[in-house]
mmCIF file of C-alpha atoms in Angstrom:
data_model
loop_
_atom_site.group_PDB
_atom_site.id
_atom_site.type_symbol
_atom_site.label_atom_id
_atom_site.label_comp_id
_atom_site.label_asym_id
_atom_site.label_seq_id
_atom_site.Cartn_x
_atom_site.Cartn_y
_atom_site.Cartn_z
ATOM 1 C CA UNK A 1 0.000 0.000 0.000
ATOM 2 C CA UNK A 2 2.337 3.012 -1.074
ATOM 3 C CA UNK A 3 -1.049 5.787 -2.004
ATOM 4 C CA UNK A 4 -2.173 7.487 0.599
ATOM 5 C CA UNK A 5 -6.237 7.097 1.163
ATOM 6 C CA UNK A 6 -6.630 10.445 2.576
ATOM 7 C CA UNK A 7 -8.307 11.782 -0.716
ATOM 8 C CA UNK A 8 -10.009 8.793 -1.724
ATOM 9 C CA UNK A 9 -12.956 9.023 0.851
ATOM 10 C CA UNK A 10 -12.763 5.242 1.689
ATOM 11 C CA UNK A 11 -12.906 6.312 5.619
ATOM 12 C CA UNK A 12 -12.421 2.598 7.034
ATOM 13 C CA UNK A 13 -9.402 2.023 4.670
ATOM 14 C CA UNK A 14 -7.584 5.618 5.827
ATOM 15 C CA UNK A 15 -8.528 4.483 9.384
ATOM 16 C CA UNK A 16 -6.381 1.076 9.214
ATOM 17 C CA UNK A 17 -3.629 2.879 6.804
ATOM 18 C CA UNK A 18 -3.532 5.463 9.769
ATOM 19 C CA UNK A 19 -3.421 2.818 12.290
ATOM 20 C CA UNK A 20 -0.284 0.924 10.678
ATOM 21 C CA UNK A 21 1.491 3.908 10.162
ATOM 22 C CA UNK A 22 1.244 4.719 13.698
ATOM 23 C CA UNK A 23 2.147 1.063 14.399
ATOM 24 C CA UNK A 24 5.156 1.117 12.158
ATOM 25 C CA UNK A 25 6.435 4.495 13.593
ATOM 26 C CA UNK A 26 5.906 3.188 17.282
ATOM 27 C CA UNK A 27 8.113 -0.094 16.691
ATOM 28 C CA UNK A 28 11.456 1.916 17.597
ATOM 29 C CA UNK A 29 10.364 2.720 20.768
ATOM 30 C CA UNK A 30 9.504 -1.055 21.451
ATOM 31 C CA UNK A 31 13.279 -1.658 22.385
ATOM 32 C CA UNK A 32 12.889 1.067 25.041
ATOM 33 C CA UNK A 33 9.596 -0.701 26.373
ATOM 34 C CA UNK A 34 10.841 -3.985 27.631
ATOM 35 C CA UNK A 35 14.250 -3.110 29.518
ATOM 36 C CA UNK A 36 12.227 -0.031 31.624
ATOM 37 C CA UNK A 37 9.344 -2.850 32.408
ATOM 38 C CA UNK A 38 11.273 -5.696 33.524
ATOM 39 C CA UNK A 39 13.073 -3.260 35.836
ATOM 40 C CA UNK A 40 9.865 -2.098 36.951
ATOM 41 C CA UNK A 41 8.855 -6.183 37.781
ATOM 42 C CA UNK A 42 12.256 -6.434 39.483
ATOM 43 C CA UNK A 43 12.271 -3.783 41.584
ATOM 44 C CA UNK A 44 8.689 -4.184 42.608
ATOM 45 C CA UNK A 45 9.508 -7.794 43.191
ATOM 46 C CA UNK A 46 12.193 -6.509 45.967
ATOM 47 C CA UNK A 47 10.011 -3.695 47.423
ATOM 48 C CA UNK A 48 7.668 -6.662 48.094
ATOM 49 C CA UNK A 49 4.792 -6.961 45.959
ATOM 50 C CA UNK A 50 3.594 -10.078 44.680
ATOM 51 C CA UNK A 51 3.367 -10.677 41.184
ATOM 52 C CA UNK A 52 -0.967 -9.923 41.162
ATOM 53 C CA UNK A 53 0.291 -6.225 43.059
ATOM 54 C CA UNK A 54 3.484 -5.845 40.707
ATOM 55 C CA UNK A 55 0.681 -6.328 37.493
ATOM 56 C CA UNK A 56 -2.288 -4.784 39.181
ATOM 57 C CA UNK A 57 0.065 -1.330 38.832
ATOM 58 C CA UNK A 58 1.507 -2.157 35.517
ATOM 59 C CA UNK A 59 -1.288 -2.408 34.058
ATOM 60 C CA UNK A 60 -3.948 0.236 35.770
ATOM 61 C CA UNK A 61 -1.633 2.634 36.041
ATOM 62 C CA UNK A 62 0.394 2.243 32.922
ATOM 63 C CA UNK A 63 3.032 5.004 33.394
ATOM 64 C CA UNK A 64 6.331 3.461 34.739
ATOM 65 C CA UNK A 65 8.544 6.472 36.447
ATOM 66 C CA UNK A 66 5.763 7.623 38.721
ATOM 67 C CA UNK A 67 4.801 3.797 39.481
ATOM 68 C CA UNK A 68 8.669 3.343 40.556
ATOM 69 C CA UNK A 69 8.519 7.208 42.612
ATOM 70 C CA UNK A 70 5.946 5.031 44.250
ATOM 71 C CA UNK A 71 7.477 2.059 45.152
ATOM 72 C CA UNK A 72 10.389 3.982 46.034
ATOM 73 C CA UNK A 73 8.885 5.869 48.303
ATOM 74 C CA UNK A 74 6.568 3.630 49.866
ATOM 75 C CA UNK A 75 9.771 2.077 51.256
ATOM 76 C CA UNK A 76 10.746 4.713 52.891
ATOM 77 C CA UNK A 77 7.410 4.018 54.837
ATOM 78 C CA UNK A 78 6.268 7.445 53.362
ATOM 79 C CA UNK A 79 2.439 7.362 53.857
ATOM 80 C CA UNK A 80 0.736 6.667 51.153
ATOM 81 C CA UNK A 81 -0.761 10.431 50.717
ATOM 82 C CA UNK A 82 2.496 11.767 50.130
ATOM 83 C CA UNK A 83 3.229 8.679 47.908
ATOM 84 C CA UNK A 84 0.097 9.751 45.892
ATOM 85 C CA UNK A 85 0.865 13.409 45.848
ATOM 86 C CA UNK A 86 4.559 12.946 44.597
ATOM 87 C CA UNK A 87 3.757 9.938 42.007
ATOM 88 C CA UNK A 88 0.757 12.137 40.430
ATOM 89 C CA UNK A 89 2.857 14.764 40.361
ATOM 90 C CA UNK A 90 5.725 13.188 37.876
ATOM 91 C CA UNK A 91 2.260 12.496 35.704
ATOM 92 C CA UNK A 92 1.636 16.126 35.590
ATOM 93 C CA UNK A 93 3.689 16.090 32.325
ATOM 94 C CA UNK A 94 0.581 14.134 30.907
ATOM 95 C CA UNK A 95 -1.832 17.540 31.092
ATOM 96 C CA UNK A 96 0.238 19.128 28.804
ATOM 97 C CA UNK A 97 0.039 16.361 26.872
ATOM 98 C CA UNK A 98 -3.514 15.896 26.856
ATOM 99 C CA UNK A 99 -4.154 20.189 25.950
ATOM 100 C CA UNK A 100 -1.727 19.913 23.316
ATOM 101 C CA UNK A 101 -3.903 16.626 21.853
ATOM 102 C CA UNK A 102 -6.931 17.890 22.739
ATOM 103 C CA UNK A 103 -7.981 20.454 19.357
ATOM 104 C CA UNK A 104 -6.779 17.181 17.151
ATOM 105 C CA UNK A 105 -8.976 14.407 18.689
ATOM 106 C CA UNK A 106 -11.532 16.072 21.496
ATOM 107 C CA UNK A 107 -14.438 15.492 18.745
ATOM 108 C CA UNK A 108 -13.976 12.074 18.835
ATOM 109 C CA UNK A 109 -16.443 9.406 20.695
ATOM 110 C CA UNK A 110 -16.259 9.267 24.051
ATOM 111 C CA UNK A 111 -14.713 5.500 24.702
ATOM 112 C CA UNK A 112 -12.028 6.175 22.221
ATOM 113 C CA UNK A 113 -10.427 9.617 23.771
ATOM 114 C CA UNK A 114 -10.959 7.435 27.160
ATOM 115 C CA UNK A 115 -9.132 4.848 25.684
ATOM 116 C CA UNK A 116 -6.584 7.235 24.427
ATOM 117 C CA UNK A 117 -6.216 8.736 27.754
ATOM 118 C CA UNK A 118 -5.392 5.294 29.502
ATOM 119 C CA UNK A 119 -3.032 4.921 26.643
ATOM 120 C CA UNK A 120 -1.312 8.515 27.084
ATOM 121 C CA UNK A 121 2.350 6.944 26.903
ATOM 122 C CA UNK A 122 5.401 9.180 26.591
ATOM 123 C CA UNK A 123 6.001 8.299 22.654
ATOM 124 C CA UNK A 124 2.178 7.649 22.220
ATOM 125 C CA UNK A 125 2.218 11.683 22.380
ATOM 126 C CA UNK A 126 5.428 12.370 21.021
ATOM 127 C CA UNK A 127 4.677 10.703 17.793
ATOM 128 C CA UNK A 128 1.115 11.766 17.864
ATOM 129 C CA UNK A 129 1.467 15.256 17.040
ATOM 130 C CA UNK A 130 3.721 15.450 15.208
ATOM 131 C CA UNK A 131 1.603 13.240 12.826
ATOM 132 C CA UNK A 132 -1.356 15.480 13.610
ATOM 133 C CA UNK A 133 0.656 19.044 12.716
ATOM 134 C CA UNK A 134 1.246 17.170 9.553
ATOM 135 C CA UNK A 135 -1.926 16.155 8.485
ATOM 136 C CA UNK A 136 -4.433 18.485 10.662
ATOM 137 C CA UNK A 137 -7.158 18.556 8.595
ATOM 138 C CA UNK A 138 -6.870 14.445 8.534
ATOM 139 C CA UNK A 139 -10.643 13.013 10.250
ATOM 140 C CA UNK A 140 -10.236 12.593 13.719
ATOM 141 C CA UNK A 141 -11.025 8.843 13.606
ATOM 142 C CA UNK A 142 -7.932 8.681 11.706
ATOM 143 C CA UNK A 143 -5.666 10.567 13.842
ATOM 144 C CA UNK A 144 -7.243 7.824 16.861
ATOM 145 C CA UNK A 145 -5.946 5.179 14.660
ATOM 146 C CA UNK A 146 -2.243 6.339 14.397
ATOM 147 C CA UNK A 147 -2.612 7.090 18.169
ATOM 148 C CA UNK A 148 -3.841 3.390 19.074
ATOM 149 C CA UNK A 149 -1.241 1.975 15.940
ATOM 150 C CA UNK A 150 1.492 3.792 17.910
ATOM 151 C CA UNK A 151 1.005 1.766 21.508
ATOM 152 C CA UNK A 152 -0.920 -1.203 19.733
ATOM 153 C CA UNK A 153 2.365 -3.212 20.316
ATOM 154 C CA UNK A 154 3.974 -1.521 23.050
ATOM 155 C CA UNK A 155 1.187 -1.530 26.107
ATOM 156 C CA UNK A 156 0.937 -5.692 25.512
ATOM 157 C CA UNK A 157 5.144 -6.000 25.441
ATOM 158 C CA UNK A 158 5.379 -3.188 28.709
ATOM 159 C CA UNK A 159 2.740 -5.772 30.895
ATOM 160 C CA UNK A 160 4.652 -8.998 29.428
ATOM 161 C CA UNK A 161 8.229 -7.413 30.253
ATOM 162 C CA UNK A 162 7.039 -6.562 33.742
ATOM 163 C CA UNK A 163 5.394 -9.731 34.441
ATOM 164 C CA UNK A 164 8.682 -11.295 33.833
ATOM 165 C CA UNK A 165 10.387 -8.851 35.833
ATOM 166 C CA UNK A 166 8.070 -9.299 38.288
ATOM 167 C CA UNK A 167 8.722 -12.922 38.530
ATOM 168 C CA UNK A 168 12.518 -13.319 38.406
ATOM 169 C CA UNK A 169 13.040 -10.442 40.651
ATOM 170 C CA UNK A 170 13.231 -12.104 43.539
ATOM 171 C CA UNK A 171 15.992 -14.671 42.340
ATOM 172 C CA UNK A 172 18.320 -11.749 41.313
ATOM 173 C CA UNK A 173 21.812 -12.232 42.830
ATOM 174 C CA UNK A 174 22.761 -9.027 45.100
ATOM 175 C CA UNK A 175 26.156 -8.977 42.614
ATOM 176 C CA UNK A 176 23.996 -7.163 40.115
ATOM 177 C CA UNK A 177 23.450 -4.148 42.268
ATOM 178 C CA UNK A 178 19.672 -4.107 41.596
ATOM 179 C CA UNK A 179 19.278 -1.840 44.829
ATOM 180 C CA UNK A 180 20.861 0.775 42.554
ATOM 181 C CA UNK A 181 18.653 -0.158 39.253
ATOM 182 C CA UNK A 182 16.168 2.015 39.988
ATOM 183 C CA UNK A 183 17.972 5.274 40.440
ATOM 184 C CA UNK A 184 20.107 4.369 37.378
ATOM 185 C CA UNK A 185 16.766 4.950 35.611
ATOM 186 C CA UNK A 186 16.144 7.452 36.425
ATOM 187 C CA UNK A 187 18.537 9.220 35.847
ATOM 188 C CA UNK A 188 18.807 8.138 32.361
ATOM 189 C CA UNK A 189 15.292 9.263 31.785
ATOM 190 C CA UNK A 190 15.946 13.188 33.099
ATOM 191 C CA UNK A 191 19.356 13.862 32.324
ATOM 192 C CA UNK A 192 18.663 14.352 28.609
ATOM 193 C CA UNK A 193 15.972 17.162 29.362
ATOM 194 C CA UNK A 194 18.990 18.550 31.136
ATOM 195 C CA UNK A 195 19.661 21.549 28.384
ATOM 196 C CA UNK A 196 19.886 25.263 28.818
ATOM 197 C CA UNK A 197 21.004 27.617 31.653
ATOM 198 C CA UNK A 198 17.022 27.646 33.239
ATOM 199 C CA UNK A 199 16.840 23.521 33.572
ATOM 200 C CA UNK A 200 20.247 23.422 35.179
ATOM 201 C CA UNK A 201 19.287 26.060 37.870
ATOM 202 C CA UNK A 202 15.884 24.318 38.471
ATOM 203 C CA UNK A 203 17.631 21.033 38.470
ATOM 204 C CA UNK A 204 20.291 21.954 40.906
ATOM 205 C CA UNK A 205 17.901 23.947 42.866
ATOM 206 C CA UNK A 206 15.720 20.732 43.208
ATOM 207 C CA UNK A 207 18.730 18.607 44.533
ATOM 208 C CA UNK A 208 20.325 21.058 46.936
ATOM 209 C CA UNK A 209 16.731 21.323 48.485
ATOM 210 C CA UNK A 210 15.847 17.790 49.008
ATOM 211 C CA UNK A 211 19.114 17.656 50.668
ATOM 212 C CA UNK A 212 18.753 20.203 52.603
ATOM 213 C CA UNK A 213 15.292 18.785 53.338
ATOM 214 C CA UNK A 214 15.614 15.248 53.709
ATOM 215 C CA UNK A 215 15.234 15.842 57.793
ATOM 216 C CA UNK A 216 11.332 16.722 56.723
ATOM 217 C CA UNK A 217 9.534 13.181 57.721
ATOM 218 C CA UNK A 218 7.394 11.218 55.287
ATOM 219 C CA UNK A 219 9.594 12.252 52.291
ATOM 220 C CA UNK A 220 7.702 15.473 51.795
ATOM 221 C CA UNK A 221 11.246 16.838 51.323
ATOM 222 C CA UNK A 222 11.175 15.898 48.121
ATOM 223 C CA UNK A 223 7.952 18.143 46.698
ATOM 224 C CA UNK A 224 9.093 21.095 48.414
ATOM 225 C CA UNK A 225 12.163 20.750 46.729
ATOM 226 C CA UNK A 226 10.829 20.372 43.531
ATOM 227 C CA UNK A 227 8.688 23.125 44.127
ATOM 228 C CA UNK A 228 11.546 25.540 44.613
ATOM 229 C CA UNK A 229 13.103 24.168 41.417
ATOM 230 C CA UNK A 230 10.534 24.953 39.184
ATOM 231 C CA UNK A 231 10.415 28.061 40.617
ATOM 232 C CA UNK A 232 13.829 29.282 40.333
ATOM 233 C CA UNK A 233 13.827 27.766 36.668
ATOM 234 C CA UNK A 234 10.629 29.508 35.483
ATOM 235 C CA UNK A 235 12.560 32.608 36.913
ATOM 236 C CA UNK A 236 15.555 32.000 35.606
ATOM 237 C CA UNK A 237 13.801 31.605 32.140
ATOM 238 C CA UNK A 238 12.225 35.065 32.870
ATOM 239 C CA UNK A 239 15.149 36.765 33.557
ATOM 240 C CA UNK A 240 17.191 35.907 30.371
ATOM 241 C CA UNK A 241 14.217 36.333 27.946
ATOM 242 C CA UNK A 242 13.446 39.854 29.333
ATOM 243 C CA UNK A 243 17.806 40.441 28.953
ATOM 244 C CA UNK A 244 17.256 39.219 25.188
ATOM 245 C CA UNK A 245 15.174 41.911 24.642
ATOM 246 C CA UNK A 246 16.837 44.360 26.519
ATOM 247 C CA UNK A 247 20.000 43.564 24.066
ATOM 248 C CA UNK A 248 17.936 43.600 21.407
ATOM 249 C CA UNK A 249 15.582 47.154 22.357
ATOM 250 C CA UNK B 1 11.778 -2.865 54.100
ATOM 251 C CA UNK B 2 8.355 -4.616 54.161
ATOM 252 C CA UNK B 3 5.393 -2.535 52.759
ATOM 253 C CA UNK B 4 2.258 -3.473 53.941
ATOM 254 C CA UNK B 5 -0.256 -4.801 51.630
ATOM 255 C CA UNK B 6 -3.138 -2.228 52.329
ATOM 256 C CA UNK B 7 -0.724 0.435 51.382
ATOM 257 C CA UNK B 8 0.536 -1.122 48.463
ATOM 258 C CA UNK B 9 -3.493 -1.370 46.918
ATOM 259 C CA UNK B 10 -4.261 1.870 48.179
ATOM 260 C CA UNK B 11 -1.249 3.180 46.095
ATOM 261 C CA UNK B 12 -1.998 1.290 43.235
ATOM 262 C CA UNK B 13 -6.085 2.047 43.155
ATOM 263 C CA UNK B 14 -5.640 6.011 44.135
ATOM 264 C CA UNK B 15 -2.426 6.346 41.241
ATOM 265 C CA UNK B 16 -4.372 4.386 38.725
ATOM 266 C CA UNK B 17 -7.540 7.245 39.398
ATOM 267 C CA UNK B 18 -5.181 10.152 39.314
ATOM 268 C CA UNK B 19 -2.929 9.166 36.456
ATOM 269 C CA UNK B 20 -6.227 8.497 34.645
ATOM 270 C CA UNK B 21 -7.627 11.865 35.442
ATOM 271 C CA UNK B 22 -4.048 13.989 34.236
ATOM 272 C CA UNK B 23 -4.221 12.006 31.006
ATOM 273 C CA UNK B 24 -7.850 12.655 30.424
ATOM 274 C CA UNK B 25 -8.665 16.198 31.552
ATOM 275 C CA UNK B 26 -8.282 18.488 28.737
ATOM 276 C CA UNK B 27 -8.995 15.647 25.575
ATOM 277 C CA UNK B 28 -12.209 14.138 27.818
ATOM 278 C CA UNK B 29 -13.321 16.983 30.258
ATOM 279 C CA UNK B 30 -11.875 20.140 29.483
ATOM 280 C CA UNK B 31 -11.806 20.326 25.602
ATOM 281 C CA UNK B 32 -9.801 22.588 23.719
ATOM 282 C CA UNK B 33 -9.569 25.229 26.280
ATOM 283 C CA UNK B 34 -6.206 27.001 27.296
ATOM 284 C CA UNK B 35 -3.986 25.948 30.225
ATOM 285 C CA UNK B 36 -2.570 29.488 31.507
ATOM 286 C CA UNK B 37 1.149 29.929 30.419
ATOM 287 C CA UNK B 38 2.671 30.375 34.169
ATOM 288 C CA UNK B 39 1.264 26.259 34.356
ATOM 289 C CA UNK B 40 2.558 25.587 30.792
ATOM 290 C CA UNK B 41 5.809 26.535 32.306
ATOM 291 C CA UNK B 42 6.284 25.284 35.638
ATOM 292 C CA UNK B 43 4.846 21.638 33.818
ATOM 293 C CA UNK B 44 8.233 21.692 31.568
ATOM 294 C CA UNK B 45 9.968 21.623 34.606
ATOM 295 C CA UNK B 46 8.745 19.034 35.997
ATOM 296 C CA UNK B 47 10.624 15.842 34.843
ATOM 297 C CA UNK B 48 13.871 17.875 35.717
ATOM 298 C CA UNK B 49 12.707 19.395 39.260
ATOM 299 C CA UNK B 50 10.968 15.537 40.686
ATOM 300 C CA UNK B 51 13.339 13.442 39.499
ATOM 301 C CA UNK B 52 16.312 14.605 40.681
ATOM 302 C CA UNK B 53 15.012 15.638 43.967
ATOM 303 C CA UNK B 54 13.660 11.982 44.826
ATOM 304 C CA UNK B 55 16.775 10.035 43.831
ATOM 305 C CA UNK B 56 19.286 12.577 45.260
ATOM 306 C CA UNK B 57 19.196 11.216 48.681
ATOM 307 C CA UNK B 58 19.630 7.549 47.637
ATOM 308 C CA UNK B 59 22.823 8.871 45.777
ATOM 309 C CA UNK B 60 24.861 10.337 48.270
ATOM 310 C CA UNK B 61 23.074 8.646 51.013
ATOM 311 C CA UNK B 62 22.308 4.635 49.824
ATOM 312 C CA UNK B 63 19.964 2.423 51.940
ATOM 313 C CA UNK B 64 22.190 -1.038 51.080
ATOM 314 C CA UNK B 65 25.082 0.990 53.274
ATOM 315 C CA UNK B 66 22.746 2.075 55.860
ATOM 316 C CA UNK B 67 23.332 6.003 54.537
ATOM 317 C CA UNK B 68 27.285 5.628 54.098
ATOM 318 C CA UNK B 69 28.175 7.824 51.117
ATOM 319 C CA UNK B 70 29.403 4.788 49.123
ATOM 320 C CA UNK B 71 32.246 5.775 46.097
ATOM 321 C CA UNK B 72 30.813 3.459 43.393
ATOM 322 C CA UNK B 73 27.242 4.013 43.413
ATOM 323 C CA UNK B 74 28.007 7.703 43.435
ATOM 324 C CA UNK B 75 30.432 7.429 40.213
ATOM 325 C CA UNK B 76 27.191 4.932 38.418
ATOM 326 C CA UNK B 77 25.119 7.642 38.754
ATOM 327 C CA UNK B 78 27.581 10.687 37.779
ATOM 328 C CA UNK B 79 28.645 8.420 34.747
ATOM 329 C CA UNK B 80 24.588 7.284 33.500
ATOM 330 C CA UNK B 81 24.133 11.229 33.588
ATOM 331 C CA UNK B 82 26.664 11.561 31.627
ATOM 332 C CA UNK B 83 25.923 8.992 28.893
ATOM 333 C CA UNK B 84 22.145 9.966 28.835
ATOM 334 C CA UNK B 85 23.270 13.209 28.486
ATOM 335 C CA UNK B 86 25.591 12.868 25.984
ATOM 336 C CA UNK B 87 23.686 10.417 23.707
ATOM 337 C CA UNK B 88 20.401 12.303 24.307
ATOM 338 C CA UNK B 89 18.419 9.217 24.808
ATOM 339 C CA UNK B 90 17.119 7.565 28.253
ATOM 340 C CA UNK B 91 17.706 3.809 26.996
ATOM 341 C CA UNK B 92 21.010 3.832 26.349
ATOM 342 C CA UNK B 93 21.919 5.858 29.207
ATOM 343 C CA UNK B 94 19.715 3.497 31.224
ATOM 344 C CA UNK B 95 22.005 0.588 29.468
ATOM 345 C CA UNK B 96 25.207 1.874 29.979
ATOM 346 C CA UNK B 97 25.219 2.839 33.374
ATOM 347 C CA UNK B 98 23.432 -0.855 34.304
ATOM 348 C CA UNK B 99 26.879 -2.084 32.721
ATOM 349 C CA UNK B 100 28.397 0.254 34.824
ATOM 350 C CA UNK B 101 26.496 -0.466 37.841
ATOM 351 C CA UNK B 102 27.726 -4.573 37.419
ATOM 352 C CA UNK B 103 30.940 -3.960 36.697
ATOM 353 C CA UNK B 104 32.092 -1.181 39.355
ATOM 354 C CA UNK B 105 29.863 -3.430 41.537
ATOM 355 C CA UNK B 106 31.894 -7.125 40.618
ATOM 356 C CA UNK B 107 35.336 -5.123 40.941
ATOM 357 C CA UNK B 108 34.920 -3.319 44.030
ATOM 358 C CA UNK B 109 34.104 -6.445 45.791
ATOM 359 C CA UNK B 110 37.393 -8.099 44.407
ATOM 360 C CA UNK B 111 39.471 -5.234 45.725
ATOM 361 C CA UNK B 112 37.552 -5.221 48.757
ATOM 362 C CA UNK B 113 35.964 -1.345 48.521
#
C-alpha cells in the first residue's frame, strides 16, 4: 500500500492505513519498552509486591517512572498520601500532553479519547502530534488510529516485560546491584531534558533542596524541593528572555 | 523494608484514578480550552525538578550501606548522567550505566571497597 487514502474518501481504509502507520512508527520505541518494564517487575519484586500487586500497577496505572517514585517511596514508609501526591505529580507532564492533543482528537467518541487517555504513553504523544501538525485537517477517527497503531504493540510488550520482571526479581543475585537499578533509571530518563542555563538552575535547585530537606519526615522533602526548582527555573527563564530583549531594544 | 499490603493497593487504586484523570482532563473533560502559560511553564519543569530531587538522597546517602556515602554508586550515577546526556536518549543511558552499575559493583568487591 504506497497511495495514501486520505483523498479517496474510503474512511475505514484511511482508518487502518492510519493505524499501521502509527504502528510502524511506534516499533522503535519497542526496544525502550521492555528493559524499563522488567526493571519495573524487578524492583517491585524486591520492594515486596507479589506478582498480582506488581501487574495490578503495571497495568492500571500504565506510566512506569511515577509507578517506581511510588514504590520507592513507599519504602521509605512514606504514607501513602504523600506517595500519591509525589507519584501524580511526575504524571503532571501528561496535562500538557492531553491540551496539546486535545484540538486534534476532542471530537472524537467518548470510549475512544478514554481509551486514548489510559493509553497517554510518553512516545504515544510524542509521535502523535507530530503526525497530527502534519496532516491536521486528517478526520479525527484517523488521527485515533495512528494514536492506538502507535502503543498497539507496546502496552501488551510493557505488561509482558514486567510480568517477567516481576517474577525473576526475587531470584536476582545481590552482585547485580539491583538496589541501585532504579535510580540508574532514572537518571537516564531526566538527564537528557537537562539543556539550557534555566533547567540546570531548576535542576540543581531541586537537589540542593531535598538535601537540605531530607530531615522533613514522610519524604515530603522531596515536593518542596521540587517546588523551589521549578520556581527558580521559570525565573531564571524570565530573567534571560526579558535580557534578550533588553540587548535587542 | 516490608510494605504493607493495604498500602501497596491503596497506592496502586488512588495512582491508577489520578494518572487516569491527568491524562484525560483536557482531551475528555476540558476540551480545547487554554492551560494558563505560568502552568505551561512550571509543567516543563517538571521531569527535571521531581526526578532529581527523589533520587538525590539515595545517591549520596544509599539504603544497602545504611546512609554511608558509598564511592561506586556515586560514580554509576555521575557516569549514567553523563551517557544519557551525551547520547540524548534515556535507553542507552539506562544501558550503559546498568553495565556500569555490574561492573564497578563485581570489581569493588574483588578489591575489597
Amino acid at each position: 500500500m504506497t497511495q495514501s487514502p486520505h483523498q479517496t474518501g474510503d474512511a475505514s481504509a484511511l482508518i487502518r492505513w492510519t493505524f499501521w502507520n502509527g504502528f510502524r512508527a511506534g516499533l522503535p520505541f519497542n526496544a525502550a519498552v521492555v528493559p524499563f518494564g522488567l526493571l519495573f517487575g524487578v524492583v517491585a519484586a524486591d520492594a515486596g509486591f507479589d506478582i498480582l500487586q506488581a501487574m495490578a500497577m503495571s497495568i492500571l496505572v500504565l506510566a512506569g517512572a511515577s509507578s517506581l517514585t511510588a514504590i520507592e517511596l513507599l519504602t521509605q514508609q512514606a504514607p501513602v498520601f504523600i506517595v500519591l501526591l509525589t507519584a501524580a505529580a511526575v504524571n503532571l507532564r501528561m496535562a500538557m500532553y492531553s491540551a496539546s492533543l486535545a484540538p486534534h482528537i476532542s471530537s472524537g467518541p467518548l470510549w475512544q479519547r478514554a481509551l486514548a487517555a489510559y493509553l497517554m504513553v510518553d512516545h504515544a504523544y510524542a509521535l502523535s502530534i507530530v503526525e497530527y501538525e502534519a496532516r491536521p485537517d486528517a478526520p479525527v477517527r484517523a488521527k485515533l488510529g495512528y494514536y492506538m497503531g502507535v502503543v498497539a504493540a507496546s502496552v501488551p510488550l510493557w505488561y509482558v516485560a514486567c510480568l517477567i520482571g516481576a517474577m525473576v526479581g526475587a531470584q536476582m543475585p545481590a552482585s547485580l546491584g539491583l538496589d541501585f537499578a532504579g535510580v540508574v533509571m532514572f537518571v537516564s530518563l531526566f538527564a537528557p531534558s537537562v539543556r539550557g542555563l534555566p533547567k540546570v538552575v531548576a535542576m540543581l535547585v531541586a537537589v540542593t533542596g531535598s538535601l537540605l530537606l531530607a530531615w522533613i519526615p514522610y519524604s515530603l522533602g522531596v515536593l518542596i524541593a521540587a517546588s523551589f526548582g521549578m520556581i527558580a527555573g521559570a525565573l531564571c527563564e524570565g530573567a534571560l528572555k526579558r535580557r534578550q530583549a533588553g540587548s535587542q531594544a | 523494608m516490608s510494605v504493607s499490603n493495604v498500602d501497596i493497593w491503596l497506592t496502586i487504586f488512588g495512582l491508577a484514578v489520578a494518572t487516569f484523570f491527568i491524562r484525560f482532563s483536557f482531551i475528555g473533560i476540558l476540551g480545547g480550552r487554554r492551560m494558563p502559560d505560568w502552568l505551561l511553564t512550571a509543567l516543563r519543569y517538571v521531569p527535571v525538578t521531581i526526578l532529581p530531587a527523589l533520587i538525590a538522597p539515595a545517591i549520596l546517602w544509599p539504603e544497602v550501606t545504611g546512609g554511608q556515602f558509598e564511592p561506586i554508586r556515586a560514580s554509576v550515577a555521575v557516569l549514567t548522567f553523563a551517557f544519557a546526556w551525551v547520547l540524548k536518549s534515556p535507553m542507552l543511558g539506562f544501558l550503559g550505566g546498568l553495565v556500569c552499575l555490574i561492573l564497578l559493583i563485581n570489581t569493588g568487591q574483588v578489591f575489597g571497597l
